[in-house]
């Protein structure tokens, strides 16, 4: 019997990907750059033992009391059971596992729950099935995490600022850390507008990105934007970084909105926060919005602007809750077990 627990950070993409080059291998359409989040994370505990006759996976999210047991036949959860099988095969060990996983934030709402979840799951599985060398090799770990069905999850093996490289093959697409968590005191204020599950998953949405007439234009624009954002991060220029983050989020949502069927993830509260941060910049309070496949808005800022922004965002009638994040750490082992 062996029990292990790990904590993995979620992340927010500054340069996002939408669409996949290969759906089975989960190869993203373009390279992406993200910041790992210290207060949005998943803790996962896995026990491997002869006493288990089947794999059991139980998940609990933000403020929920009870764990929900995942069912093998549920197509949405199939990726998780496939990952258990994939790593068990690598090890040659036959024993089954009992898994409990808990998020520090609402799932499926544009806070990349699958990112921290899949990174924590893959890491803990590798450790419990004696594949420490793969856990310690973050390049290999990120590739394995990607196979779980989420490109953004591959970025969640590192802390700080991370790039996920696109590629044509499984070996070419992996994450690299650009800067560690100490590099820059950036902040992501997650403004929770709606904590219910999103209606169309990213996985489904990616499949239709080609139907947007803007997809090609986005890919052309991205070549420069990737270079420019790396320069802004290198020079620690918040204003330049913010401009590029907003431009990229709007470009991705333009593709989402114009694909068939159209995907409009925004709610009135989403636009309210977007406009609020634009207005606040007129008062020299610097915050920049970005939005994933959900209604919630991430406001990217730094320590200096954080205290000035918070009272305004708190007053926004649409903002139900806020999570303040600094750059998070690499996925790590913890002695805190969930059972
Ligand atoms: C909009 O296929 O990684 O967040 O499982 O929902 O995280 P999730 O989807 P995934 O696509 C990510 C899409 C995105 C942009 C990004 O994070 O790059």
mmCIF file of C-alpha atoms and ligand atoms in Angstrom:
data_model
loop_
_atom_site.group_PDB
_atom_site.id
_atom_site.type_symbol
_atom_site.label_atom_id
_atom_site.label_comp_id
_atom_site.label_asym_id
_atom_site.label_seq_id
_atom_site.Cartn_x
_atom_site.Cartn_y
_atom_site.Cartn_z
ATOM 1 C CA UNK A 1 0.000 0.000 0.000
ATOM 2 C CA UNK A 2 1.259 3.441 -0.884
ATOM 3 C CA UNK A 3 -0.364 6.849 -0.354
ATOM 4 C CA UNK A 4 0.762 10.158 -1.858
ATOM 5 C CA UNK A 5 -0.632 13.712 -2.069
ATOM 6 C CA UNK A 6 0.339 16.556 -4.362
ATOM 7 C CA UNK A 7 -0.717 20.166 -4.927
ATOM 8 C CA UNK A 8 -0.785 21.641 -8.442
ATOM 9 C CA UNK A 9 -1.461 25.266 -9.414
ATOM 10 C CA UNK A 10 -4.077 26.372 -11.872
ATOM 11 C CA UNK A 11 -2.968 28.957 -14.425
ATOM 12 C CA UNK A 12 -4.264 31.910 -16.414
ATOM 13 C CA UNK A 13 -3.108 32.318 -19.992
ATOM 14 C CA UNK A 14 -1.801 35.726 -21.087
ATOM 15 C CA UNK A 15 -1.523 34.383 -24.644
ATOM 16 C CA UNK A 16 -4.181 31.716 -25.130
ATOM 17 C CA UNK A 17 -4.775 28.878 -27.536
ATOM 18 C CA UNK A 18 -8.092 28.039 -29.096
ATOM 19 C CA UNK A 19 -8.356 25.068 -31.428
ATOM 20 C CA UNK A 20 -6.184 21.969 -31.690
ATOM 21 C CA UNK A 21 -3.811 20.663 -34.350
ATOM 22 C CA UNK A 22 -4.522 17.134 -33.221
ATOM 23 C CA UNK A 23 -7.455 16.313 -31.048
ATOM 24 C CA UNK A 24 -6.323 12.912 -29.806
ATOM 25 C CA UNK A 25 -2.869 14.133 -28.765
ATOM 26 C CA UNK A 26 -4.349 17.447 -27.618
ATOM 27 C CA UNK A 27 -1.780 19.430 -29.605
ATOM 28 C CA UNK A 28 -2.685 23.119 -29.297
ATOM 29 C CA UNK A 29 -3.097 25.310 -32.379
ATOM 30 C CA UNK A 30 -0.437 27.747 -31.170
ATOM 31 C CA UNK A 31 2.051 28.260 -28.355
ATOM 32 C CA UNK A 32 0.627 29.889 -25.245
ATOM 33 C CA UNK A 33 1.996 31.742 -22.204
ATOM 34 C CA UNK A 34 0.503 31.679 -18.716
ATOM 35 C CA UNK A 35 1.005 32.582 -15.084
ATOM 36 C CA UNK A 36 0.515 29.868 -12.471
ATOM 37 C CA UNK A 37 -1.834 30.790 -9.622
ATOM 38 C CA UNK A 38 -0.975 30.335 -5.945
ATOM 39 C CA UNK A 39 -4.538 30.471 -4.567
ATOM 40 C CA UNK A 40 -6.321 28.451 -7.254
ATOM 41 C CA UNK A 41 -5.036 24.931 -6.915
ATOM 42 C CA UNK A 42 -5.973 21.258 -6.689
ATOM 43 C CA UNK A 43 -4.884 18.861 -3.980
ATOM 44 C CA UNK A 44 -5.031 15.188 -4.923
ATOM 45 C CA UNK A 45 -4.438 12.147 -2.723
ATOM 46 C CA UNK A 46 -3.936 8.679 -4.228
ATOM 47 C CA UNK A 47 -3.645 5.361 -2.464
ATOM 48 C CA UNK A 48 -2.610 2.257 -4.355
ATOM 49 C CA UNK A 49 -3.492 -1.061 -2.762
ATOM 50 C CA UNK A 50 -4.422 -4.684 -3.417
ATOM 51 C CA UNK A 51 -7.595 -4.079 -1.399
ATOM 52 C CA UNK A 52 -9.163 -2.013 -4.230
ATOM 53 C CA UNK A 53 -10.956 -4.127 -6.823
ATOM 54 C CA UNK A 54 -11.673 -1.113 -9.048
ATOM 55 C CA UNK A 55 -10.298 2.408 -9.506
ATOM 56 C CA UNK A 56 -12.317 4.889 -7.456
ATOM 57 C CA UNK A 57 -12.184 8.610 -8.167
ATOM 58 C CA UNK A 58 -13.959 11.186 -5.990
ATOM 59 C CA UNK A 59 -13.926 14.916 -6.641
ATOM 60 C CA UNK A 60 -14.987 17.853 -4.521
ATOM 61 C CA UNK A 61 -14.828 21.477 -5.513
ATOM 62 C CA UNK A 62 -14.944 24.844 -3.820
ATOM 63 C CA UNK A 63 -17.241 25.033 -0.786
ATOM 64 C CA UNK A 64 -18.856 21.642 -1.522
ATOM 65 C CA UNK A 65 -19.234 19.327 1.427
ATOM 66 C CA UNK A 66 -19.597 15.991 -0.293
ATOM 67 C CA UNK A 67 -17.296 14.244 -2.752
ATOM 68 C CA UNK A 68 -18.815 13.182 -6.069
ATOM 69 C CA UNK A 69 -17.839 9.730 -7.335
ATOM 70 C CA UNK A 70 -16.902 9.672 -11.011
ATOM 71 C CA UNK A 71 -18.401 6.934 -13.178
ATOM 72 C CA UNK A 72 -16.295 5.114 -15.784
ATOM 73 C CA UNK A 73 -19.125 5.206 -18.310
ATOM 74 C CA UNK A 74 -19.421 8.992 -18.175
ATOM 75 C CA UNK A 75 -17.705 10.252 -21.338
ATOM 76 C CA UNK A 76 -16.544 13.451 -19.579
ATOM 77 C CA UNK A 77 -14.665 11.499 -16.945
ATOM 78 C CA UNK A 78 -13.213 8.943 -19.354
ATOM 79 C CA UNK A 79 -9.969 10.953 -19.699
ATOM 80 C CA UNK A 80 -9.260 10.491 -16.013
ATOM 81 C CA UNK A 81 -9.712 6.712 -16.116
ATOM 82 C CA UNK A 82 -7.647 6.549 -19.326
ATOM 83 C CA UNK A 83 -4.825 8.422 -17.571
ATOM 84 C CA UNK A 84 -4.884 5.962 -14.644
ATOM 85 C CA UNK A 85 -4.647 3.060 -17.112
ATOM 86 C CA UNK A 86 -1.872 4.759 -19.142
ATOM 87 C CA UNK A 87 0.360 5.313 -16.116
ATOM 88 C CA UNK A 88 -0.411 1.936 -14.540
ATOM 89 C CA UNK A 89 0.697 0.306 -17.814
ATOM 90 C CA UNK A 90 3.971 2.275 -17.769
ATOM 91 C CA UNK A 91 4.726 0.901 -14.313
ATOM 92 C CA UNK A 92 3.759 -2.713 -14.850
ATOM 93 C CA UNK A 93 2.117 -2.685 -11.380
ATOM 94 C CA UNK A 94 -1.407 -4.122 -11.418
ATOM 95 C CA UNK A 95 -2.850 -2.642 -8.202
ATOM 96 C CA UNK A 96 -5.826 -0.273 -8.444
ATOM 97 C CA UNK A 97 -6.147 3.159 -6.841
ATOM 98 C CA UNK A 98 -8.449 5.211 -4.643
ATOM 99 C CA UNK A 99 -8.276 8.915 -5.571
ATOM 100 C CA UNK A 100 -9.673 11.996 -3.868
ATOM 101 C CA UNK A 101 -9.256 15.423 -5.397
ATOM 102 C CA UNK A 102 -10.292 18.836 -4.158
ATOM 103 C CA UNK A 103 -10.229 22.241 -5.864
ATOM 104 C CA UNK A 104 -9.786 25.528 -4.015
ATOM 105 C CA UNK A 105 -12.163 27.237 -6.503
ATOM 106 C CA UNK A 106 -15.373 26.549 -8.487
ATOM 107 C CA UNK A 107 -14.895 23.952 -11.237
ATOM 108 C CA UNK A 108 -15.628 24.459 -14.962
ATOM 109 C CA UNK A 109 -16.018 28.207 -14.735
ATOM 110 C CA UNK A 110 -13.057 29.602 -16.597
ATOM 111 C CA UNK A 111 -10.539 29.086 -13.789
ATOM 112 C CA UNK A 112 -8.906 26.178 -15.574
ATOM 113 C CA UNK A 113 -10.033 23.508 -13.138
ATOM 114 C CA UNK A 114 -8.901 20.782 -15.494
ATOM 115 C CA UNK A 115 -5.447 22.388 -15.565
ATOM 116 C CA UNK A 116 -4.605 22.000 -11.892
ATOM 117 C CA UNK A 117 -6.724 18.837 -11.643
ATOM 118 C CA UNK A 118 -4.996 16.980 -14.485
ATOM 119 C CA UNK A 119 -1.546 18.138 -13.396
ATOM 120 C CA UNK A 120 -2.153 16.976 -9.809
ATOM 121 C CA UNK A 121 -3.694 13.686 -10.973
ATOM 122 C CA UNK A 122 -0.873 12.839 -13.373
ATOM 123 C CA UNK A 123 1.831 13.804 -10.863
ATOM 124 C CA UNK A 124 0.332 11.784 -8.008
ATOM 125 C CA UNK A 125 -0.246 8.769 -10.293
ATOM 126 C CA UNK A 126 3.400 8.814 -11.416
ATOM 127 C CA UNK A 127 4.559 8.923 -7.809
ATOM 128 C CA UNK A 128 2.212 6.225 -6.562
ATOM 129 C CA UNK A 129 3.183 3.964 -9.487
ATOM 130 C CA UNK A 130 6.935 4.456 -8.857
ATOM 131 C CA UNK A 131 7.643 6.647 -11.897
ATOM 132 C CA UNK A 132 9.509 9.352 -9.923
ATOM 133 C CA UNK A 133 11.876 9.988 -12.849
ATOM 134 C CA UNK A 134 8.919 11.155 -14.968
ATOM 135 C CA UNK A 135 7.558 13.346 -12.165
ATOM 136 C CA UNK A 136 10.983 14.954 -11.734
ATOM 137 C CA UNK A 137 11.409 15.541 -15.478
ATOM 138 C CA UNK A 138 8.944 18.411 -15.948
ATOM 139 C CA UNK A 139 9.179 18.327 -19.749
ATOM 140 C CA UNK A 140 8.031 14.687 -19.819
ATOM 141 C CA UNK A 141 5.488 15.363 -17.076
ATOM 142 C CA UNK A 142 3.921 18.206 -19.082
ATOM 143 C CA UNK A 143 3.569 15.945 -22.148
ATOM 144 C CA UNK A 144 1.841 13.273 -20.092
ATOM 145 C CA UNK A 145 -0.470 15.847 -18.494
ATOM 146 C CA UNK A 146 -1.451 17.103 -21.958
ATOM 147 C CA UNK A 147 -2.565 13.583 -22.928
ATOM 148 C CA UNK A 148 -5.167 13.810 -20.165
ATOM 149 C CA UNK A 149 -7.170 15.992 -22.555
ATOM 150 C CA UNK A 150 -6.197 19.566 -21.729
ATOM 151 C CA UNK A 151 -3.404 21.623 -23.276
ATOM 152 C CA UNK A 152 -3.655 24.293 -20.609
ATOM 153 C CA UNK A 153 -3.050 21.587 -17.978
ATOM 154 C CA UNK A 154 0.405 20.950 -19.445
ATOM 155 C CA UNK A 155 1.372 24.459 -18.265
ATOM 156 C CA UNK A 156 0.360 23.637 -14.678
ATOM 157 C CA UNK A 157 3.450 21.563 -13.911
ATOM 158 C CA UNK A 158 5.513 24.715 -13.343
ATOM 159 C CA UNK A 159 5.150 27.788 -11.170
ATOM 160 C CA UNK A 160 5.838 31.344 -12.298
ATOM 161 C CA UNK A 161 5.480 32.170 -15.988
ATOM 162 C CA UNK A 162 5.230 29.252 -18.376
ATOM 163 C CA UNK A 163 5.158 28.664 -22.121
ATOM 164 C CA UNK A 164 3.457 25.676 -23.732
ATOM 165 C CA UNK A 165 5.050 25.043 -27.091
ATOM 166 C CA UNK A 166 2.851 23.889 -29.891
ATOM 167 C CA UNK A 167 4.161 21.199 -32.203
ATOM 168 C CA UNK A 168 3.288 18.670 -34.845
ATOM 169 C CA UNK A 169 4.077 15.603 -32.763
ATOM 170 C CA UNK A 170 3.692 14.459 -29.158
ATOM 171 C CA UNK A 171 7.403 15.072 -28.530
ATOM 172 C CA UNK A 172 7.349 18.617 -29.872
ATOM 173 C CA UNK A 173 4.616 20.007 -27.604
ATOM 174 C CA UNK A 174 5.697 20.547 -23.982
ATOM 175 C CA UNK A 175 5.892 23.236 -21.306
ATOM 176 C CA UNK A 176 8.931 25.300 -20.324
ATOM 177 C CA UNK A 177 9.272 27.701 -17.414
ATOM 178 C CA UNK A 178 10.175 31.210 -18.591
ATOM 179 C CA UNK A 179 10.498 32.760 -15.104
ATOM 180 C CA UNK A 180 9.995 31.384 -11.599
ATOM 181 C CA UNK A 181 7.408 32.625 -9.098
ATOM 182 C CA UNK A 182 9.783 35.191 -7.557
ATOM 183 C CA UNK A 183 10.482 37.024 -10.817
ATOM 184 C CA UNK A 184 7.698 39.650 -10.850
ATOM 185 C CA UNK A 185 5.002 40.563 -8.306
ATOM 186 C CA UNK A 186 2.149 40.128 -10.781
ATOM 187 C CA UNK A 187 -1.353 39.549 -9.417
ATOM 188 C CA UNK A 188 -4.437 37.895 -10.908
ATOM 189 C CA UNK A 189 -7.698 38.947 -9.241
ATOM 190 C CA UNK A 190 -10.256 36.350 -10.296
ATOM 191 C CA UNK A 191 -13.642 38.065 -10.294
ATOM 192 C CA UNK A 192 -16.308 35.393 -9.965
ATOM 193 C CA UNK A 193 -19.393 36.403 -11.882
ATOM 194 C CA UNK A 194 -20.945 32.983 -12.231
ATOM 195 C CA UNK A 195 -19.741 29.849 -10.474
ATOM 196 C CA UNK A 196 -21.964 27.364 -12.342
ATOM 197 C CA UNK A 197 -20.497 24.935 -14.897
ATOM 198 C CA UNK A 198 -19.940 26.255 -18.405
ATOM 199 C CA UNK A 199 -22.420 24.990 -20.965
ATOM 200 C CA UNK A 200 -19.944 24.087 -23.706
ATOM 201 C CA UNK A 201 -16.587 22.625 -22.638
ATOM 202 C CA UNK A 202 -13.332 23.857 -24.189
ATOM 203 C CA UNK A 203 -12.778 20.371 -25.616
ATOM 204 C CA UNK A 204 -16.017 20.626 -27.605
ATOM 205 C CA UNK A 205 -15.358 24.244 -28.546
ATOM 206 C CA UNK A 206 -11.839 23.564 -29.883
ATOM 207 C CA UNK A 207 -13.313 21.181 -32.474
ATOM 208 C CA UNK A 208 -15.198 24.019 -34.197
ATOM 209 C CA UNK A 209 -12.552 26.762 -34.145
ATOM 210 C CA UNK A 210 -11.847 26.152 -37.858
ATOM 211 C CA UNK A 211 -15.350 27.279 -38.721
ATOM 212 C CA UNK A 212 -14.536 30.857 -37.688
ATOM 213 C CA UNK A 213 -13.458 33.167 -40.476
ATOM 214 C CA UNK A 214 -11.161 34.888 -37.948
ATOM 215 C CA UNK A 215 -9.095 31.857 -36.969
ATOM 216 C CA UNK A 216 -6.463 32.343 -39.674
ATOM 217 C CA UNK A 217 -6.140 36.063 -38.913
ATOM 218 C CA UNK A 218 -5.666 35.248 -35.231
ATOM 219 C CA UNK A 219 -2.841 32.830 -36.041
ATOM 220 C CA UNK A 220 -1.073 35.477 -38.150
ATOM 221 C CA UNK A 221 -1.375 38.085 -35.369
ATOM 222 C CA UNK A 222 -0.145 35.642 -32.746
ATOM 223 C CA UNK A 223 3.324 35.319 -34.259
ATOM 224 C CA UNK A 224 4.135 38.904 -33.293
ATOM 225 C CA UNK A 225 2.127 38.947 -30.097
ATOM 226 C CA UNK A 226 4.105 36.013 -28.678
ATOM 227 C CA UNK A 227 7.380 37.827 -29.306
ATOM 228 C CA UNK A 228 6.037 41.115 -27.960
ATOM 229 C CA UNK A 229 4.700 39.616 -24.758
ATOM 230 C CA UNK A 230 8.011 37.893 -24.017
ATOM 231 C CA UNK A 231 9.699 41.282 -24.389
ATOM 232 C CA UNK A 232 7.157 42.974 -22.087
ATOM 233 C CA UNK A 233 7.711 40.274 -19.448
ATOM 234 C CA UNK A 234 11.479 40.553 -19.808
ATOM 235 C CA UNK A 235 11.293 44.319 -19.268
ATOM 236 C CA UNK A 236 8.599 44.012 -16.565
ATOM 237 C CA UNK A 237 6.370 46.531 -18.395
ATOM 238 C CA UNK A 238 2.889 46.155 -16.892
ATOM 239 C CA UNK A 239 1.128 48.499 -19.312
ATOM 240 C CA UNK A 240 2.550 46.797 -22.393
ATOM 241 C CA UNK A 241 1.865 43.351 -20.938
ATOM 242 C CA UNK A 242 -1.709 44.369 -20.146
ATOM 243 C CA UNK A 243 -2.385 45.716 -23.652
ATOM 244 C CA UNK A 244 -1.196 42.443 -25.168
ATOM 245 C CA UNK A 245 -3.173 40.303 -22.703
ATOM 246 C CA UNK A 246 -6.403 42.143 -23.506
ATOM 247 C CA UNK A 247 -5.744 42.050 -27.261
ATOM 248 C CA UNK A 248 -5.212 38.298 -27.104
ATOM 249 C CA UNK A 249 -8.324 37.604 -25.018
ATOM 250 C CA UNK A 250 -10.489 39.670 -27.392
ATOM 251 C CA UNK A 251 -8.971 37.966 -30.430
ATOM 252 C CA UNK A 252 -9.683 34.506 -28.971
ATOM 253 C CA UNK A 253 -13.260 35.428 -28.063
ATOM 254 C CA UNK A 254 -13.768 36.834 -31.573
ATOM 255 C CA UNK A 255 -12.949 33.348 -32.892
ATOM 256 C CA UNK A 256 -15.242 31.700 -30.319
ATOM 257 C CA UNK A 257 -18.154 34.030 -31.081
ATOM 258 C CA UNK A 258 -17.868 33.585 -34.846
ATOM 259 C CA UNK A 259 -17.466 29.811 -34.985
ATOM 260 C CA UNK A 260 -20.435 27.599 -35.778
ATOM 261 C CA UNK A 261 -22.292 27.117 -33.536
ATOM 262 C CA UNK A 262 -21.320 30.401 -31.940
ATOM 263 C CA UNK A 263 -19.868 30.401 -28.438
ATOM 264 C CA UNK A 264 -20.623 33.422 -26.321
ATOM 265 C CA UNK A 265 -19.247 32.825 -22.830
ATOM 266 C CA UNK A 266 -19.710 36.399 -21.599
ATOM 267 C CA UNK A 267 -22.468 37.491 -19.225
ATOM 268 C CA UNK A 268 -23.479 41.084 -18.424
ATOM 269 C CA UNK A 269 -21.128 40.947 -15.417
ATOM 270 C CA UNK A 270 -18.207 40.000 -17.683
ATOM 271 C CA UNK A 271 -18.623 43.190 -19.707
ATOM 272 C CA UNK A 272 -19.207 45.225 -16.564
ATOM 273 C CA UNK A 273 -15.793 44.224 -15.135
ATOM 274 C CA UNK A 274 -14.073 44.700 -18.515
ATOM 275 C CA UNK A 275 -15.410 48.255 -18.757
ATOM 276 C CA UNK A 276 -14.666 48.954 -15.119
ATOM 277 C CA UNK A 277 -10.953 48.136 -15.466
ATOM 278 C CA UNK A 278 -10.721 50.218 -18.657
ATOM 279 C CA UNK A 279 -12.302 53.188 -16.812
ATOM 280 C CA UNK A 280 -10.021 52.766 -13.801
ATOM 281 C CA UNK A 281 -6.980 53.092 -16.047
ATOM 282 C CA UNK A 282 -8.187 56.668 -16.644
ATOM 283 C CA UNK A 283 -7.571 57.201 -12.909
ATOM 284 C CA UNK A 284 -4.068 55.691 -13.196
ATOM 285 C CA UNK A 285 -5.154 52.436 -11.534
ATOM 286 C CA UNK A 286 -3.685 49.726 -13.725
ATOM 287 C CA UNK A 287 -5.601 46.486 -14.247
ATOM 288 C CA UNK A 288 -6.145 44.458 -17.429
ATOM 289 C CA UNK A 289 -8.845 41.907 -18.176
ATOM 290 C CA UNK A 290 -8.618 38.437 -19.601
ATOM 291 C CA UNK A 291 -11.311 35.757 -19.916
ATOM 292 C CA UNK A 292 -11.090 32.029 -20.636
ATOM 293 C CA UNK A 293 -13.966 29.783 -21.735
ATOM 294 C CA UNK A 294 -16.337 31.086 -19.062
ATOM 295 C CA UNK A 295 -17.968 34.249 -17.735
ATOM 296 C CA UNK A 296 -15.456 35.058 -14.996
ATOM 297 C CA UNK A 297 -12.934 37.841 -15.495
ATOM 298 C CA UNK A 298 -9.296 37.701 -14.451
ATOM 299 C CA UNK A 299 -7.875 41.151 -13.700
ATOM 300 C CA UNK A 300 -4.110 41.170 -14.153
ATOM 301 C CA UNK A 301 -2.201 43.773 -12.165
ATOM 302 C CA UNK A 302 0.756 44.104 -9.764
ATOM 303 C CA UNK A 303 1.152 44.581 -5.990
ATOM 304 C CA UNK A 304 1.275 48.374 -6.330
ATOM 305 C CA UNK A 305 -2.144 48.574 -8.039
ATOM 306 C CA UNK A 306 -3.848 45.729 -6.152
ATOM 307 C CA UNK A 307 -5.024 47.677 -3.087
ATOM 308 C CA UNK A 308 -6.373 50.481 -5.278
ATOM 309 C CA UNK A 309 -8.313 48.074 -7.534
ATOM 310 C CA UNK A 310 -9.903 45.880 -4.853
ATOM 311 C CA UNK A 311 -12.398 48.393 -3.332
ATOM 312 C CA UNK A 312 -13.745 49.225 -6.803
ATOM 313 C CA UNK A 313 -14.132 45.589 -7.865
ATOM 314 C CA UNK A 314 -15.760 44.767 -4.518
ATOM 315 C CA UNK A 315 -18.407 47.394 -5.220
ATOM 316 C CA UNK A 316 -19.248 45.905 -8.644
ATOM 317 C CA UNK A 317 -22.720 44.371 -8.183
ATOM 318 C CA UNK A 318 -21.919 41.465 -10.531
ATOM 319 C CA UNK A 319 -18.792 40.313 -8.696
ATOM 320 C CA UNK A 320 -19.915 37.586 -6.281
ATOM 321 C CA UNK A 321 -16.485 36.673 -4.991
ATOM 322 C CA UNK A 322 -12.824 37.383 -5.666
ATOM 323 C CA UNK A 323 -9.691 35.252 -5.437
ATOM 324 C CA UNK A 324 -6.396 37.139 -5.323
ATOM 325 C CA UNK A 325 -3.507 35.181 -6.801
ATOM 326 C CA UNK A 326 0.236 35.744 -6.960
ATOM 327 C CA UNK A 327 2.455 33.578 -9.169
ATOM 328 C CA UNK A 328 2.184 29.974 -7.925
ATOM 329 C CA UNK A 329 4.819 27.288 -7.384
ATOM 330 C CA UNK A 330 5.666 24.124 -9.373
ATOM 331 C CA UNK A 331 3.497 21.083 -8.611
ATOM 332 C CA UNK A 332 4.746 19.674 -5.267
ATOM 333 C CA UNK A 333 4.343 16.793 -2.836
ATOM 334 C CA UNK A 334 2.492 17.528 0.423
ATOM 335 C CA UNK A 335 2.047 15.565 3.650
ATOM 336 C CA UNK A 336 -1.531 16.834 3.916
ATOM 337 C CA UNK A 337 -3.768 13.911 2.813
ATOM 338 C CA UNK A 338 -7.464 14.107 1.883
ATOM 339 C CA UNK A 339 -8.201 10.699 3.548
HETATM 340 C C1 LIG B 1 -9.617 29.146 -23.321
HETATM 341 O O1 LIG B 1 -8.348 22.275 -23.774
HETATM 342 O O2 LIG B 1 -6.805 23.225 -22.051
HETATM 343 O O3 LIG B 1 -8.456 28.280 -21.463
HETATM 344 O O4 LIG B 1 -9.695 21.888 -20.139
HETATM 345 O O5 LIG B 1 -11.029 23.971 -20.276
HETATM 346 O O6 LIG B 1 -8.647 24.084 -19.586
HETATM 347 P P1 LIG B 1 -9.675 23.321 -20.376
HETATM 348 O O7 LIG B 1 -9.304 23.469 -21.873
HETATM 349 P P2 LIG B 1 -8.056 23.317 -22.779
HETATM 350 O O8 LIG B 1 -8.165 24.728 -23.495
HETATM 351 C C2 LIG B 1 -7.800 25.919 -22.888
HETATM 352 C C3 LIG B 1 -8.546 26.983 -23.514
HETATM 353 C C4 LIG B 1 -8.420 28.351 -22.863
HETATM 354 C C5 LIG B 1 -7.157 29.085 -23.322
HETATM 355 C C6 LIG B 1 -5.862 28.732 -22.655
HETATM 356 O O9 LIG B 1 -5.849 28.469 -21.441
HETATM 357 O O10 LIG B 1 -4.830 28.781 -23.355
#
